[in-house]
Coordinates of C-alpha atoms in Angstrom, one line a residue:
X1 CA 0.0 0.1 0.0
X2 CA 1.3 3.5 -1.0
X3 CA 2.4 5.7 2.0
X4 CA 0.9 8.5 0.6
X5 CA -2.4 8.4 2.1
X6 CA -1.1 7.7 5.5
X7 CA 1.2 10.6 5.2
X8 CA -1.7 13.0 4.3
X9 CA -3.6 11.5 7.2
X10 CA -0.8 12.4 9.6
X11 CA -0.4 15.9 8.4
X12 CA -4.2 16.4 8.7
X13 CA -4.2 14.9 12.0
X14 CA -1.6 17.6 13.1
X15 CA -4.2 20.1 12.5
X16 CA -5.9 18.9 15.6
X17 CA -3.5 21.3 17.3
X18 CA -5.6 24.1 16.0
X19 CA -8.8 23.9 18.2
X20 CA -6.6 23.0 21.1
X21 CA -4.5 26.4 20.6
X22 CA -7.7 28.3 20.3
X23 CA -8.6 27.3 23.8
X24 CA -5.0 27.6 25.0
X25 CA -5.0 31.3 23.7
X26 CA -8.3 32.0 25.4
X27 CA -7.6 30.4 28.7
X28 CA -3.9 31.1 29.1
X29 CA -2.1 29.5 30.7
X30 CA -4.8 26.8 31.0
X31 CA -6.7 25.2 33.8
X32 CA -5.0 24.6 37.2
X33 CA -6.1 22.9 40.3
X34 CA -4.5 23.2 43.7
X35 CA -2.6 20.0 43.0
X36 CA -1.3 21.9 39.8
X37 CA -0.1 24.8 41.9
X38 CA 1.6 22.5 44.4
X39 CA 3.5 20.7 41.6
X40 CA 4.5 24.0 40.0
X41 CA 5.8 25.2 43.3
X42 CA 7.8 22.0 43.6
X43 CA 9.4 22.6 40.2
X44 CA 10.2 26.3 41.0
X45 CA 11.9 25.3 44.3
X46 CA 13.6 22.3 42.8
X47 CA 12.3 20.2 45.7
X48 CA 10.1 17.2 44.6
X49 CA 7.7 14.9 46.4
X50 CA 6.5 11.6 44.9
X51 CA 3.0 11.8 46.3
X52 CA 2.1 13.0 42.8
X53 CA 4.5 11.0 40.5
X54 CA 7.9 12.8 40.8
X55 CA 8.6 12.0 37.2
X56 CA 5.6 14.3 36.1
X57 CA 6.5 17.1 38.5
X58 CA 10.2 16.7 37.1
X59 CA 8.8 16.9 33.5
X60 CA 7.0 20.0 34.5
X61 CA 10.5 21.5 35.7
X62 CA 12.1 20.5 32.6
X63 CA 9.5 22.2 30.3
X64 CA 9.7 25.4 32.4
X65 CA 13.4 25.6 31.9
X66 CA 12.6 26.8 28.6
X67 CA 10.0 29.2 29.6
X68 CA 9.2 29.6 33.2
X69 CA 5.5 29.6 33.1
X70 CA 2.8 27.1 33.5
X71 CA 1.6 28.0 29.9
X72 CA 4.8 26.3 28.7
X73 CA 3.6 23.0 30.2
X74 CA 0.0 23.3 28.8
X75 CA 1.5 24.2 25.3
X76 CA 3.6 21.3 25.5
X77 CA 0.6 19.1 26.2
X78 CA -1.2 20.5 23.1
X79 CA 1.8 19.7 20.9
X80 CA 2.1 16.1 22.2
X81 CA -1.5 15.5 22.0
X82 CA -1.7 16.7 18.4
X83 CA 1.3 14.4 17.4
X84 CA -0.3 11.4 18.9
X85 CA -3.7 12.0 17.3
X86 CA -2.0 12.4 14.0
X87 CA -0.2 9.2 14.6
X88 CA -3.5 7.4 15.4
X89 CA -4.9 9.0 12.0
X90 CA -1.9 7.5 10.3
X91 CA -2.5 4.2 11.7
X92 CA -6.1 4.1 10.8
X93 CA -5.4 4.9 7.2
X94 CA -2.9 2.1 7.1
X95 CA -5.8 -0.1 8.3
X96 CA -8.1 1.0 5.3
X97 CA -9.9 4.0 6.7
X98 CA -9.7 6.9 4.1
X99 CA -7.1 9.4 5.0
X100 CA -9.5 12.4 5.0
X101 CA -11.7 10.5 7.5
X102 CA -9.1 9.4 9.8
X103 CA -7.4 13.0 9.9
X104 CA -10.7 14.8 10.0
X105 CA -11.8 12.7 12.8
X106 CA -8.9 13.5 14.9
X107 CA -9.5 17.2 14.4
X108 CA -13.0 16.7 15.6
X109 CA -12.0 14.8 18.6
X110 CA -9.7 17.7 19.6
X111 CA -12.5 20.2 19.0
X112 CA -14.7 18.6 21.5
X113 CA -14.7 21.1 24.5
X114 CA -14.2 18.4 27.1
X115 CA -11.1 17.1 25.2
X116 CA -9.7 20.6 24.6
X117 CA -10.3 21.9 28.1
X118 CA -8.7 18.7 29.7
X119 CA -5.6 18.9 27.3
X120 CA -4.7 22.3 28.6
X121 CA -5.1 21.4 32.3
X122 CA -1.9 20.9 34.1
X123 CA -2.6 17.5 35.6
X124 CA -0.7 14.2 35.3
X125 CA -3.8 12.7 33.7
X126 CA -3.0 14.4 30.5
X127 CA 0.5 13.2 29.7
X128 CA -0.8 9.8 30.9
X129 CA -3.6 9.8 28.2
X130 CA -1.1 11.0 25.7
X131 CA 1.2 7.9 26.4
X132 CA -2.1 5.9 26.3
X133 CA -2.9 7.3 22.9
X134 CA 0.5 6.5 21.7
X135 CA 0.2 2.8 22.9
X136 CA -3.3 2.8 21.3
X137 CA -1.7 3.8 17.9
X138 CA 1.0 1.0 18.2
X139 CA -1.7 -1.7 18.7
X140 CA -3.4 -0.3 15.7
X141 CA -0.3 -0.9 13.9
X142 CA 0.0 -4.5 15.4
X143 CA -3.6 -5.2 14.4
X144 CA -2.8 -4.3 10.7
X145 CA 0.2 -6.7 10.5
X146 CA 0.8 -8.8 13.6
X147 CA 3.7 -10.9 12.1
X148 CA 5.4 -8.0 10.7
X149 CA 5.0 -6.1 14.2
X150 CA 6.8 -8.9 16.1
X151 CA 9.4 -9.7 13.4
X152 CA 11.0 -6.1 13.6
X153 CA 12.0 -5.1 17.2
X154 CA 10.9 -1.4 16.7
X155 CA 7.0 -2.0 17.0
X156 CA 7.4 -3.8 20.3
X157 CA 9.9 -1.1 21.4
X158 CA 7.7 1.6 20.7
X159 CA 4.8 0.1 22.3
X160 CA 6.9 -0.9 25.5
X161 CA 8.0 2.7 25.8
X162 CA 4.5 4.0 25.5
X163 CA 3.3 1.4 28.2
X164 CA 6.3 2.4 30.3
X165 CA 5.3 6.0 30.4
X166 CA 1.9 4.9 32.0
X167 CA 3.9 3.6 34.9
X168 CA 5.9 7.0 35.2
X169 CA 2.8 9.3 35.1
X170 CA 0.3 7.5 37.3
X171 CA 1.1 5.3 40.5
X172 CA -1.6 2.8 39.3
X173 CA -0.5 2.8 35.6
X174 CA 1.1 -0.7 36.3
X175 CA -2.3 -2.1 36.5
X176 CA -3.2 -1.2 32.7
X177 CA 0.4 -2.2 31.7
X178 CA 0.2 -5.5 33.5
X179 CA -3.2 -6.3 32.0
X180 CA -2.0 -5.6 28.5
X181 CA 1.2 -7.5 28.9
X182 CA -0.5 -10.5 30.2
X183 CA -3.0 -10.6 27.3
X184 CA -0.1 -10.3 24.9
X185 CA 1.8 -12.9 26.6
X186 CA -1.2 -15.4 26.4
X187 CA -1.6 -14.7 22.6
X188 CA 2.2 -15.2 22.0
X189 CA 2.4 -18.1 24.5
X190 CA 4.2 -20.0 21.8
X191 CA 6.7 -17.4 20.9
X192 CA 7.3 -15.7 24.2
X193 CA 10.8 -14.6 23.0
X194 CA 9.1 -12.0 20.7
X195 CA 7.9 -10.2 23.9
X196 CA 11.5 -9.4 25.2
X197 CA 12.0 -6.1 23.4
X198 CA 8.6 -5.1 24.6
X199 CA 9.2 -6.3 28.2
X200 CA 12.7 -4.6 28.1
X201 CA 11.3 -1.3 27.1
X202 CA 8.5 -1.4 29.7
X203 CA 11.3 -2.1 32.3
X204 CA 13.9 0.4 31.2
X205 CA 11.2 3.3 30.9
X206 CA 8.9 2.4 33.7
X207 CA 11.1 0.9 36.3
X208 CA 14.8 1.9 35.6
X209 CA 14.0 5.5 34.4
X210 CA 11.8 6.2 37.6
X211 CA 14.5 4.8 39.8
X212 CA 17.2 7.1 38.2
X213 CA 15.0 10.1 38.6
X214 CA 14.3 9.4 42.2
X215 CA 18.1 9.2 42.8
X216 CA 19.3 11.9 40.5
X217 CA 16.9 14.7 41.7
X218 CA 16.0 15.7 45.2
X219 CA 12.9 13.7 45.6
X220 CA 11.0 12.6 48.8
X221 CA 10.4 9.0 47.7
X222 CA 7.4 8.6 50.0
X223 CA 4.3 7.9 47.8
X224 CA 0.7 7.4 48.6
X225 CA 0.3 4.4 50.7
X226 CA -1.8 1.7 48.8
X227 CA -4.0 1.1 51.9
X228 CA -5.1 4.8 51.7
X229 CA -6.5 4.3 48.3
X230 CA -9.1 1.8 49.8
X231 CA -10.2 3.6 52.7
X232 CA -13.5 4.2 51.1
X233 CA -13.9 0.5 50.7
X234 CA -13.4 0.3 54.5
X235 CA -16.0 2.8 55.1
X236 CA -18.5 1.1 52.9
X237 CA -18.2 -2.1 54.7
X238 CA -18.2 -0.4 58.1
X239 CA -21.4 1.4 57.2
X240 CA -23.2 -1.6 55.9
X241 CA -21.6 -4.4 57.7
X242 CA -20.0 -3.0 61.0
X243 CA -20.2 -6.6 62.5
X244 CA -17.5 -7.4 60.0
X245 CA -14.8 -5.5 62.2
X246 CA -13.4 -6.9 65.4
X247 CA -12.3 -5.0 68.4
X248 CA -8.7 -4.6 67.0
X249 CA -10.0 -3.5 63.7
X250 CA -12.2 -0.8 65.3
X251 CA -9.4 0.5 67.0
X252 CA -7.4 0.6 63.9
X253 CA -10.3 2.7 62.4
X254 CA -10.4 5.0 65.3
X255 CA -6.6 5.7 65.0
X256 CA -7.6 7.3 61.8
X257 CA -10.9 8.9 62.6
X258 CA -13.7 8.7 64.9
X259 CA -16.1 5.8 63.9
X260 CA -18.8 8.5 63.4
X261 CA -16.9 10.2 60.7
X262 CA -16.4 6.9 58.8
X263 CA -20.1 6.6 58.5
X264 CA -21.2 10.2 58.3
X265 CA -18.8 11.2 55.7
X266 CA -18.9 8.2 53.5
X267 CA -20.2 8.7 50.1
X268 CA -20.0 5.9 47.5
X269 CA -19.8 8.6 44.7
X270 CA -16.9 10.6 46.1
X271 CA -14.2 9.8 48.7
X272 CA -13.3 13.3 49.1
X273 CA -15.5 14.2 52.0
X274 CA -14.2 11.4 54.0
X275 CA -10.5 11.6 53.0
X276 CA -10.3 15.4 53.5
X277 CA -12.6 15.7 56.7
X278 CA -10.4 17.5 59.4
X279 CA -10.7 14.6 61.7
X280 CA -9.6 12.2 59.1
X281 CA -5.8 11.6 59.8
X282 CA -4.0 9.0 57.7
X283 CA -0.8 9.3 59.7
X284 CA -1.4 6.0 61.4
X285 CA -1.7 4.2 58.2
X286 CA 1.5 5.6 56.9
X287 CA 3.2 4.5 60.2
X288 CA 2.1 1.1 60.1
X289 CA 1.2 0.3 56.4
X290 CA 1.6 -3.6 56.8
X291 CA -1.0 -3.8 59.4
X292 CA -3.5 -1.6 57.3
X293 CA -2.9 -3.4 54.2
X294 CA -3.7 -6.6 55.9
X295 CA -6.9 -5.1 57.3
X296 CA -7.8 -3.8 53.8
X297 CA -7.2 -7.2 52.2
X298 CA -9.0 -9.2 55.0
X299 CA -12.2 -6.8 55.0
X300 CA -12.3 -6.5 51.2
X301 CA -12.0 -10.3 50.5
X302 CA -14.5 -11.0 53.2
X303 CA -17.2 -8.6 52.3
X304 CA -17.0 -8.6 48.3
X305 CA -20.7 -8.0 47.6
X306 CA -20.6 -4.8 49.7
X307 CA -17.2 -3.7 48.1
X308 CA -18.5 -4.4 44.7
X309 CA -21.5 -2.5 45.2
X310 CA -19.4 0.4 46.4
X311 CA -17.1 0.1 43.4
X312 CA -19.9 0.0 41.1
X313 CA -21.4 3.1 42.6
X314 CA -18.1 5.0 42.4
X315 CA -17.5 3.9 38.8
X316 CA -21.1 4.1 37.5
X317 CA -20.3 7.4 35.8
X318 CA -18.5 5.3 33.2
X319 CA -21.8 3.5 32.3
X320 CA -24.6 5.6 33.4
X321 CA -25.2 8.8 31.6
X322 CA -27.7 10.8 33.9
X323 CA -26.0 12.8 36.8
X324 CA -27.3 11.8 40.3
X325 CA -28.8 14.8 41.9
X326 CA -27.1 14.0 45.2
X327 CA -23.6 14.0 43.8
X328 CA -21.1 16.2 42.2
X329 CA -19.2 15.6 39.0
X330 CA -15.6 16.8 39.2
X331 CA -14.1 18.5 36.2
X332 CA -11.3 21.0 35.6
X333 CA -11.9 24.0 37.9
X334 CA -12.9 27.2 36.3
X335 CA -10.7 29.5 38.4
X336 CA -7.1 29.2 39.1
X337 CA -6.8 28.8 43.0
X338 CA -5.3 31.7 44.8
X339 CA -1.5 31.2 44.9
X340 CA 1.8 32.8 45.9
X341 CA 3.4 31.9 42.6
X342 CA 1.8 34.8 40.6
X343 CA -0.2 32.4 38.3
X344 CA -3.4 33.9 37.1
X345 CA -5.5 33.6 34.0
X346 CA -4.7 36.2 31.3
X347 CA -6.0 35.5 27.8
X348 CA -3.7 36.0 25.0
X349 CA -6.7 36.4 22.7
X350 CA -9.8 38.0 23.9
X351 CA -11.7 36.7 20.8
X352 CA -10.6 33.1 21.5
X353 CA -11.8 33.5 25.2
X354 CA -15.1 34.9 24.2
X355 CA -15.8 32.0 21.6
X356 CA -14.7 29.3 23.9
X357 CA -16.3 30.6 26.9
X358 CA -19.7 30.5 25.3
X359 CA -19.0 26.7 24.7
X360 CA -17.7 26.3 28.2
X361 CA -20.8 27.7 29.6
X362 CA -22.9 25.5 27.6
X363 CA -21.2 22.3 28.6
X364 CA -21.4 23.2 32.4
X365 CA -25.0 22.9 33.5
X366 CA -25.9 20.0 35.7
X367 CA -28.8 19.1 33.6
X368 CA -26.4 18.6 30.5
X369 CA -23.7 16.6 32.1
X370 CA -25.1 13.4 30.7
X371 CA -24.3 14.7 27.3
X372 CA -21.1 16.8 27.9
X373 CA -18.8 15.8 30.9
X374 CA -20.1 12.4 31.9
X375 CA -18.4 9.7 29.7
X376 CA -21.0 7.0 29.6
X377 CA -22.4 7.7 26.2
X378 CA -19.0 7.8 24.6
X379 CA -18.0 4.6 26.4
X380 CA -21.0 2.8 25.3
X381 CA -20.1 4.0 21.8
X382 CA -16.7 2.6 22.2
X383 CA -18.4 -0.7 23.6
X384 CA -20.7 -0.9 20.5
X385 CA -17.8 -0.3 18.1
X386 CA -15.6 -3.2 19.4
X387 CA -18.6 -5.5 19.8
X388 CA -19.4 -4.9 16.0
X389 CA -15.6 -5.6 15.2
X390 CA -15.6 -8.8 17.1
X391 CA -18.6 -10.1 14.9
X392 CA -16.6 -10.0 11.8
X393 CA -13.8 -12.3 11.9
X394 CA -11.6 -10.5 9.5
X395 CA -11.8 -7.4 11.8
X396 CA -11.0 -9.2 15.1
X397 CA -7.3 -8.3 15.2
X398 CA -8.7 -4.6 15.8
X399 CA -9.8 -6.0 19.2
X400 CA -5.9 -5.5 20.3
X401 CA -6.4 -1.6 20.6
X402 CA -9.8 -2.4 22.2
X403 CA -8.2 -4.5 24.9
X404 CA -6.0 -1.4 25.9
X405 CA -9.3 0.6 26.4
X406 CA -10.7 -2.3 28.4
X407 CA -7.7 -2.6 30.6
X408 CA -7.6 1.2 31.4
X409 CA -11.4 1.0 32.1
X410 CA -10.8 -1.7 34.6
X411 CA -8.0 0.1 36.0
X412 CA -10.0 3.3 36.5
X413 CA -13.1 1.6 37.7
X414 CA -11.2 -0.4 40.3
X415 CA -9.3 2.8 41.7
X416 CA -11.5 5.6 41.1
X417 CA -11.8 7.8 44.2
X418 CA -14.5 10.1 42.9
X419 CA -16.6 10.7 39.9
X420 CA -14.3 12.8 37.9
X421 CA -13.6 13.3 34.3
X422 CA -9.8 13.2 34.5
X423 CA -10.1 9.6 35.6
X424 CA -12.1 8.7 32.4
X425 CA -10.0 11.0 30.1
X426 CA -8.1 8.2 28.6
X427 CA -11.0 5.8 28.0
X428 CA -13.1 8.7 26.7
X429 CA -10.4 9.8 24.2
X430 CA -9.6 6.3 22.7
X431 CA -13.4 5.5 22.5
X432 CA -13.7 8.7 20.4
X433 CA -10.7 7.8 18.4
X434 CA -12.1 4.4 17.6
X435 CA -15.2 5.7 15.9
X436 CA -13.5 5.9 12.4
X437 CA -13.3 2.1 12.5
X438 CA -17.1 1.9 11.7
X439 CA -15.7 2.6 8.0
X440 CA -14.3 -1.0 8.1
X441 CA -17.2 -2.5 10.0
X442 CA -19.5 -1.1 7.1
X443 CA -17.0 -1.9 4.5
X444 CA -14.9 -4.8 5.6
X445 CA -13.3 -5.5 2.0
X446 CA -11.5 -2.2 2.6
X447 CA -9.7 -3.5 5.6
X448 CA -6.0 -3.9 5.1
X449 CA -5.3 -6.5 7.8
X450 CA -2.7 -9.1 7.1
X451 CA -4.1 -12.7 7.9
X452 CA -2.9 -14.2 11.0
X453 CA -1.7 -17.9 11.1
X454 CA -0.4 -20.2 13.7
X455 CA 3.1 -19.8 12.3
X456 CA 2.9 -16.0 12.5

């Protein structure tokens, strides 16, 4: 197949930067939360903590060496996002999707206000999603020619590097990486040596690079204790099954907060009211992590129906479009928090601000969240897309990029602490990027997918 259409798709896909730049010009330097301000302060002071992944904060430091302003970080995110969307367009065209549809679709994806707003938010979830999109593009390439992908080391190396970045940008990224790696190992179980470049790249980028960064920079290596992630699960069990806790267990709960706080501040939609209550102190967990990990494991395993019900409630925003009336759906904050760094919003283009603000105001009302910020409709569109691909034998190799979406969805659903768009951003974006595959579903003869045999 000629490379000209794929090159045209890539160049057209790069135009996805245009709608992102309009938002950047209008909302300069972008959207920042209190966490963003904290990380920016670390970068300015050259003192790093690993509560938010240190690699991400050091990335902020590196970018702001070129231009000491948070706008440099959000501009870098715009550039990186447009490149990976262009790469997806190129891979889609290689699979048989017309170049104009592949590239044009990526422009439309970037023009969706929820995508644009999040892309110019200074959160670790943005580079994480960019790396996830890169991995998605590489799996599209693998779906096109599985034998060719594994024969050359470059495809596995690129995929491994992308997956390794997931581990650097989120502490729970290893879950997605592990699920994908296991799926690939099962599929290639007769040729496991093929996976060596992939595994090597994951280890070098996701493990070695992280260790080097923690040693080379002034980083406090202490990270969030895993037991802290599941305090809402403990609260759910204590609320609905208090008899599951023995006297020693109750003492451990009291060491963190009064028992009344565990029940009164519990909300299955959002762990924030509990975790940030003034009376809730996780010092005891960090001082004796092994004991609390054991407590979490025992209580969760022994009360799975309650825990699964809690997790369904917490992750229901992935699948249920309507916004519950008694819950708040988190999205990038409109205002930049007060800070001592001098960071404030100063639009570069008043025209861009006026135009995009009208869109921002339109997507914000609670009665419209089912259509805008809540990801459920887009997730169901992605599920329908990959369900349709599964029905056509010739197109089943395209389930590989779908497996990445499924792995990230499982990861986010199992660990989400609140109903918040940034936790769904990667799944949301990749489901949208998958929609051009309907061209192949409706016209399977156009699919340029090499047949897979046992000897491949």
